[in-house]
Tab-separated table of N, CA and C in Angstrom:
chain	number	residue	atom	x	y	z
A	1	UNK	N	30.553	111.994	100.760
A	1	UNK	CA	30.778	111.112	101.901
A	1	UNK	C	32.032	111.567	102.616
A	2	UNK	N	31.951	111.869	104.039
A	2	UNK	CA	32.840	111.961	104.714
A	2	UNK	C	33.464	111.142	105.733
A	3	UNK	N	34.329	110.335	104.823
A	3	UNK	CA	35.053	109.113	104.960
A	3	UNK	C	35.963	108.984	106.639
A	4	UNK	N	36.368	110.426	106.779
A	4	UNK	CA	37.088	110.904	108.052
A	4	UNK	C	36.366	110.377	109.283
A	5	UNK	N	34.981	110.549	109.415
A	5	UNK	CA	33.874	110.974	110.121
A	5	UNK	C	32.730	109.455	110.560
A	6	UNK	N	32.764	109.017	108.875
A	6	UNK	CA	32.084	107.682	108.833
A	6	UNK	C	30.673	108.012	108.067
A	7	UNK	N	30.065	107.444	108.178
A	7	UNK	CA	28.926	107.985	107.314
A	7	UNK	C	27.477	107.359	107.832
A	8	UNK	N	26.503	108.091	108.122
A	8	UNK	CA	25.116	107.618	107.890
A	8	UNK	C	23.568	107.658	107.153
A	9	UNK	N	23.399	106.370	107.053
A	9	UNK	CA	22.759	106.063	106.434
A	9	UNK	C	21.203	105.215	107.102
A	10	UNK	N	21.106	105.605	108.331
A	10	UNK	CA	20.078	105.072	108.791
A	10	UNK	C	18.663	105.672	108.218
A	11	UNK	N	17.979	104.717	108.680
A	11	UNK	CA	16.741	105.214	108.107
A	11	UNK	C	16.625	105.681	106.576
A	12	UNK	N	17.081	105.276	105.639
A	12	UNK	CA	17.140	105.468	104.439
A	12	UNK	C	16.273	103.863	103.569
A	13	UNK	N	15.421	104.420	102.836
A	13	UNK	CA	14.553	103.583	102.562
A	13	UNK	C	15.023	102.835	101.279
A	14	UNK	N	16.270	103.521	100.221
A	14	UNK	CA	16.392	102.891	99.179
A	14	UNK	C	17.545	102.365	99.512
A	15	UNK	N	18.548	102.527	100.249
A	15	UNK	CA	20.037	101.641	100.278
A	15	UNK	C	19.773	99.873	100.736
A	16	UNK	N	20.137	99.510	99.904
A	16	UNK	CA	19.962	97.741	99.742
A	16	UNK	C	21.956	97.075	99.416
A	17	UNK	N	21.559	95.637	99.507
A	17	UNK	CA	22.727	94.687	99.142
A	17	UNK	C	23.824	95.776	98.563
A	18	UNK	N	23.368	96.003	97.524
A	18	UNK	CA	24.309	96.584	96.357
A	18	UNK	C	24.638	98.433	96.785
A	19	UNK	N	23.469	98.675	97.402
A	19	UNK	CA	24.504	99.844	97.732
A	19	UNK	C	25.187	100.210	98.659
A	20	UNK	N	25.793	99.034	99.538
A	20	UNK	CA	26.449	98.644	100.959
A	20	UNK	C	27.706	98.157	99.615
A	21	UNK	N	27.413	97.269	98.851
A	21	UNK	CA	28.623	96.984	98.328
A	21	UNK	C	29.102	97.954	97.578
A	22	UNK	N	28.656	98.764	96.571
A	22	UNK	CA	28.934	100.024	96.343
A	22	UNK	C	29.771	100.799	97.301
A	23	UNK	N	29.147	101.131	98.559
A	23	UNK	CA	29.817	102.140	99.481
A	23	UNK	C	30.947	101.633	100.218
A	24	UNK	N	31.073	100.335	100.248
A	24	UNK	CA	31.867	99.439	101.116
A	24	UNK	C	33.268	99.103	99.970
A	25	UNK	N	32.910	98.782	98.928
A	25	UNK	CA	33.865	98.575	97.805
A	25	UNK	C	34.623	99.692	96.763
A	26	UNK	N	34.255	100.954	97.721
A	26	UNK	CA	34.033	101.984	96.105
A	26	UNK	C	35.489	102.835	97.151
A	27	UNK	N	36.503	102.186	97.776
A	27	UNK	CA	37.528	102.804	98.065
A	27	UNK	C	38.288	103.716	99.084
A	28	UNK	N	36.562	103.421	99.252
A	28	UNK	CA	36.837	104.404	101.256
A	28	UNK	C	37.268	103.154	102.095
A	29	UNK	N	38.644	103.247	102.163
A	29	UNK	CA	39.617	102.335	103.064
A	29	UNK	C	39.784	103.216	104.541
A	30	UNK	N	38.852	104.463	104.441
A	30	UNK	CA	38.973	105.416	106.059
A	30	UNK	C	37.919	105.400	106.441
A	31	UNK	N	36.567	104.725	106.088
A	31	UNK	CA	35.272	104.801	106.514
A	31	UNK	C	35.590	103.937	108.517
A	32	UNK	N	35.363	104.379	109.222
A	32	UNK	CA	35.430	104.475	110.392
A	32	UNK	C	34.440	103.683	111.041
A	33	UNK	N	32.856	104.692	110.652
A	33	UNK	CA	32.008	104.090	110.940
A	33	UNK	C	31.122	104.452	110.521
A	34	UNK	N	29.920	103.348	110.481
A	34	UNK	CA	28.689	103.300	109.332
A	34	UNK	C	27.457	103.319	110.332
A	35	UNK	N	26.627	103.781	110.120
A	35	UNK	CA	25.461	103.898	110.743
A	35	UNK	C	24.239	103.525	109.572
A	36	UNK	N	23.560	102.404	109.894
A	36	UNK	CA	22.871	102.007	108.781
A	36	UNK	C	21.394	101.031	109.864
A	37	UNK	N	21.293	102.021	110.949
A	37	UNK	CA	19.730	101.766	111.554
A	37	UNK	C	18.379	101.875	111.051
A	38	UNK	N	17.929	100.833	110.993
A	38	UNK	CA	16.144	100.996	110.258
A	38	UNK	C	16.741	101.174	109.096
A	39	UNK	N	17.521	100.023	108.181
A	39	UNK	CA	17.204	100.275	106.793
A	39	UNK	C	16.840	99.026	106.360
A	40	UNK	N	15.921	98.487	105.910
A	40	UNK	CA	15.509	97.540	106.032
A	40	UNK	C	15.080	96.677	104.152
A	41	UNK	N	16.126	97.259	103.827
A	41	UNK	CA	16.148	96.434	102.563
A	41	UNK	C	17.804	95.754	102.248
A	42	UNK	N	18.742	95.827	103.637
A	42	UNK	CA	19.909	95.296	104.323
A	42	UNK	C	20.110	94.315	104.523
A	43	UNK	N	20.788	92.834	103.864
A	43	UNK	CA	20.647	91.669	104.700
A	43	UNK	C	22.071	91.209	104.899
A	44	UNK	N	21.991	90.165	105.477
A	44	UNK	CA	23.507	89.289	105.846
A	44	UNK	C	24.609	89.721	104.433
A	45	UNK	N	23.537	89.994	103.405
A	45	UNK	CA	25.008	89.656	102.244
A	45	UNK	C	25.412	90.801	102.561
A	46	UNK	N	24.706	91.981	102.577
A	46	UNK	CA	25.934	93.331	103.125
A	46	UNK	C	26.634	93.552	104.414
A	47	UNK	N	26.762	92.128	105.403
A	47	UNK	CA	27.702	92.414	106.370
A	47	UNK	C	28.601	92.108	105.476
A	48	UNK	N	28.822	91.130	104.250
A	48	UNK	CA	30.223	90.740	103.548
A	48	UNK	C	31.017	91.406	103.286
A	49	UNK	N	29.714	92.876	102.381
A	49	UNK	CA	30.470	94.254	102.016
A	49	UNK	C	30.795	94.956	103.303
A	50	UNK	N	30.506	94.788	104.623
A	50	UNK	CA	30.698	95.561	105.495
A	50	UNK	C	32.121	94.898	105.907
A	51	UNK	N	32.420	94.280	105.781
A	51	UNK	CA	33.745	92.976	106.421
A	51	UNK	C	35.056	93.675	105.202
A	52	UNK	N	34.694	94.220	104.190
A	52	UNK	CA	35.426	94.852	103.106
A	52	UNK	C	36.125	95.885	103.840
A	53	UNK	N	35.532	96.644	104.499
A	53	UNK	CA	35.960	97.954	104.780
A	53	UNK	C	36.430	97.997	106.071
A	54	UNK	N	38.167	98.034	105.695
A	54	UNK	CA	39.347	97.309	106.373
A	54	UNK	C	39.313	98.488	107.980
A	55	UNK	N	39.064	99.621	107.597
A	55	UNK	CA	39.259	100.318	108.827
A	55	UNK	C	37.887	100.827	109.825
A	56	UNK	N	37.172	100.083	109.146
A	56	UNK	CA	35.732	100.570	110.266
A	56	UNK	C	36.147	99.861	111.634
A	57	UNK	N	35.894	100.515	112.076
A	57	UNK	CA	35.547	100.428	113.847
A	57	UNK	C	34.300	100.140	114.495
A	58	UNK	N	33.304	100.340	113.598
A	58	UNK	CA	32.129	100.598	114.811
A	58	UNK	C	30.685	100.464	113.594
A	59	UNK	N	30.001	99.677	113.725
A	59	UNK	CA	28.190	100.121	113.059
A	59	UNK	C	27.462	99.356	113.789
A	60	UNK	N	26.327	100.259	113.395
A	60	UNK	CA	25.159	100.411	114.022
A	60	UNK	C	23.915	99.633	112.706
A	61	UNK	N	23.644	98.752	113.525
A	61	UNK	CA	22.356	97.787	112.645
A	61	UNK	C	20.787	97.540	113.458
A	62	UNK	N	20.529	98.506	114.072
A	62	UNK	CA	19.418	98.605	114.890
A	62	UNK	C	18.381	98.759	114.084
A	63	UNK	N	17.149	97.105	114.069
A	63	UNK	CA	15.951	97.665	113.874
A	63	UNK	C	16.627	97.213	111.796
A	64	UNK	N	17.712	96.037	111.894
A	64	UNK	CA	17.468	95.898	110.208
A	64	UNK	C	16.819	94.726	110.288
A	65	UNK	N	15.600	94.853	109.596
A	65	UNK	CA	14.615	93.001	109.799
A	65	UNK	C	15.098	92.141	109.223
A	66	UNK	N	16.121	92.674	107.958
A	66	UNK	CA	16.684	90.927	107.224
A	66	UNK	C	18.401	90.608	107.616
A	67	UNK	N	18.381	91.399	108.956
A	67	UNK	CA	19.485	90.920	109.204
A	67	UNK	C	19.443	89.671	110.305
A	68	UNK	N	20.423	88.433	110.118
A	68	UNK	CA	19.893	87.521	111.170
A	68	UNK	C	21.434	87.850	112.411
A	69	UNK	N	20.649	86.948	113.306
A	69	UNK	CA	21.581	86.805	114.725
A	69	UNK	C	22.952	86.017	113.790
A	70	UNK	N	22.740	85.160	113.244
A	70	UNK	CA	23.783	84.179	112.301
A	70	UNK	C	24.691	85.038	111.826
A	71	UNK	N	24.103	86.085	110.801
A	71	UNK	CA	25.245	87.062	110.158
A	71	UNK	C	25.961	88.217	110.961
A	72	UNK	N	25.182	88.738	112.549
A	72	UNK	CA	26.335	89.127	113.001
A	72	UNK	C	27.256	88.374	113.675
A	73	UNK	N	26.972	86.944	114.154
A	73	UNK	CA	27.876	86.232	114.880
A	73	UNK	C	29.271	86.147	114.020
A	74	UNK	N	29.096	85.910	112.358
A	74	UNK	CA	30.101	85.504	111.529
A	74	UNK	C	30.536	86.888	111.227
A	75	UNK	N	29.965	87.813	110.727
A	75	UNK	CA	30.918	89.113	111.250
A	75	UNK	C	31.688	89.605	112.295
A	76	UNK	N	30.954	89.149	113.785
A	76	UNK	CA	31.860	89.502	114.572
A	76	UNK	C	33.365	88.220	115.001
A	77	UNK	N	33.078	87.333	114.252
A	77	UNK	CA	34.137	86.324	114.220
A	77	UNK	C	34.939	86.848	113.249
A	78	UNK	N	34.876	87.078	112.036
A	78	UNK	CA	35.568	87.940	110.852
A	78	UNK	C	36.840	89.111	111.355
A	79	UNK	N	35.920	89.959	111.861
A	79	UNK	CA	36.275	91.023	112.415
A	79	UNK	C	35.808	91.101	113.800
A	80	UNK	N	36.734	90.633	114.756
A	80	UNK	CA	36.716	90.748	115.892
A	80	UNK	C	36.582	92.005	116.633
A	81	UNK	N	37.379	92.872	116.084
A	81	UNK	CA	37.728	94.481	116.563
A	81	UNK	C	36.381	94.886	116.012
A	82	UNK	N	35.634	95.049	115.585
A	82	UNK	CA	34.503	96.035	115.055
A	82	UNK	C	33.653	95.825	116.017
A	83	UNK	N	33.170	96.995	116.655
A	83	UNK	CA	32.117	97.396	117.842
A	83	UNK	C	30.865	97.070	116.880
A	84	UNK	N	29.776	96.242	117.199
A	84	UNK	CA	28.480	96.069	116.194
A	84	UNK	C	27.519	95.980	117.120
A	85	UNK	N	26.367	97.236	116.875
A	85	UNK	CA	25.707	97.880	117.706
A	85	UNK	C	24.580	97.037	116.903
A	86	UNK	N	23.372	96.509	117.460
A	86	UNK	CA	22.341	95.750	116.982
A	86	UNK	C	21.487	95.320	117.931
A	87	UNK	N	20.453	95.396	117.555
A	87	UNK	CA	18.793	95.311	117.753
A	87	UNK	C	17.865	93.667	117.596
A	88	UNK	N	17.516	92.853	118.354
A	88	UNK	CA	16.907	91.988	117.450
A	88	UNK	C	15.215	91.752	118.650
A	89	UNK	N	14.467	91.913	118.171
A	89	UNK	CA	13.332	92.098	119.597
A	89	UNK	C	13.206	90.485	119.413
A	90	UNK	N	13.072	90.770	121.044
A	90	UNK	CA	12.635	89.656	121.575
A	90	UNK	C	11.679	88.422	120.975
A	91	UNK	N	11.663	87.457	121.108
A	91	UNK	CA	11.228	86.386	120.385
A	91	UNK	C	9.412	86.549	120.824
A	92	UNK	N	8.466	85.561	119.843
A	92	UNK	CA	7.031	86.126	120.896
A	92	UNK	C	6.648	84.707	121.304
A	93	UNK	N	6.852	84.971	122.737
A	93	UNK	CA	6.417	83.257	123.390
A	93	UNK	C	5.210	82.440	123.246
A	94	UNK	N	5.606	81.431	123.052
A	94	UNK	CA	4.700	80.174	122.581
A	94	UNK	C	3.399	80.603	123.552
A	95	UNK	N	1.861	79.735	122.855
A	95	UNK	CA	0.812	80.419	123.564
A	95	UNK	C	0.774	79.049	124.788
A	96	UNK	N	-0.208	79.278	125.838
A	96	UNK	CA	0.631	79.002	127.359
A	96	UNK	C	-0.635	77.669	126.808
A	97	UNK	N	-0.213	76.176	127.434
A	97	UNK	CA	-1.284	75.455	127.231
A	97	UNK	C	-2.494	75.256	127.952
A	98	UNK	N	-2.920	76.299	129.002
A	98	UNK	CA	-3.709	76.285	129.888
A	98	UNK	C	-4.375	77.392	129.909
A	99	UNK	N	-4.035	78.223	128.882
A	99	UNK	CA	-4.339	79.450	128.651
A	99	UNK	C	-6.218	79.262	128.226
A	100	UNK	N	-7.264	80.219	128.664
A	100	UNK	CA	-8.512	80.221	128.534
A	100	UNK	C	-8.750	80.563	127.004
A	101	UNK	N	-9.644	79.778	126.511
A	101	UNK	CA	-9.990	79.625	125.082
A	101	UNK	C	-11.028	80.783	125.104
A	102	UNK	N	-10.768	82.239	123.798
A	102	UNK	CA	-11.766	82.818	123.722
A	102	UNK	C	-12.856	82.222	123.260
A	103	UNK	N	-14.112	83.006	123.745
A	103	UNK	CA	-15.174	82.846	122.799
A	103	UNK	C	-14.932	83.182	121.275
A	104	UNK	N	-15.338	82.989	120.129
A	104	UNK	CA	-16.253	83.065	118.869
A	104	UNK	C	-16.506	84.159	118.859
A	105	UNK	N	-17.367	84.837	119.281
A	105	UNK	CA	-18.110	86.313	119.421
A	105	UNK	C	-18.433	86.329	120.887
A	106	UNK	N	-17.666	87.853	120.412
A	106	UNK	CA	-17.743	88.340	121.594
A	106	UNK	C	-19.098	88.476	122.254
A	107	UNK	N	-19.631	89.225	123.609
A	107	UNK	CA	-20.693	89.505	124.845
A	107	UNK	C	-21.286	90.549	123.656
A	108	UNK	N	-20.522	91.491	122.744
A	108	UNK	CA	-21.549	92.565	122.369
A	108	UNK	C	-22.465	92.127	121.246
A	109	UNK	N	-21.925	90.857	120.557
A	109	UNK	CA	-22.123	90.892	119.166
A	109	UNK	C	-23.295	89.794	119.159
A	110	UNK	N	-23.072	89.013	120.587
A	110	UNK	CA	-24.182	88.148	120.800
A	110	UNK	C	-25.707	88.900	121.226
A	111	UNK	N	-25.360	90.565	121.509
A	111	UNK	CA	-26.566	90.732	122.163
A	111	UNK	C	-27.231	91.159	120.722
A	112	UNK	N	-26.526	91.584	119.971
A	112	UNK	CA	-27.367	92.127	117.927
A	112	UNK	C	-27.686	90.368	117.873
């Protein structure tokens, strides 16, 4: 790990809770910045370990599904100074109440 530099870890399918606290707790007080996009076994408890690591500046959480809007708000209250780059898609809007009711089966399946 090049602590100077920061480190990434996006898209990595096995880093979870514990190995954010691992990497976050294990003494790199120069980790800068973390890049940890699309990893999706990531949740709120490793912003805690991310809040550890006194000199980061800057990560990237794009595209983590168990991260909520909640846990970056309280991270970025924590740590005010940390740039936190994040992803959350758009919500999917309620269905419209006037909206036309499909058929059952479809035109092709009625003609078999």
């Amino acid at each position: 790990i090049n602590a100077e530099y920061g480190e990434t870890l996006s898209n990595c399918e096995r880093i979870d809770d514990d190995g954010i606290r691992y990497l976050c707790g294990s003494g790199l007080s120069q980790l800068r910045e973390l890049e940890l996009d699309n990893c999706k076994l990531i949740s709120d408890v490793s912003l805690d370990h991310v809040y550890q690591c006194r000199s980061l500046q800057k990560v990237d959480l794009y595209d983590c599904l168990r991260i909520t809007r909640r846990g970056i708000v309280t991270l970025a209250q924590r740590k005010p100074a940390l740039e936190i780059h994040v992803y959350f898609p758009p919500d999917t809007p309620p269905a419209l109440q006037n909206e036309p009711v499909h058929q059952r089966v479809c035109k092709c399946c009625e003609i078999l």
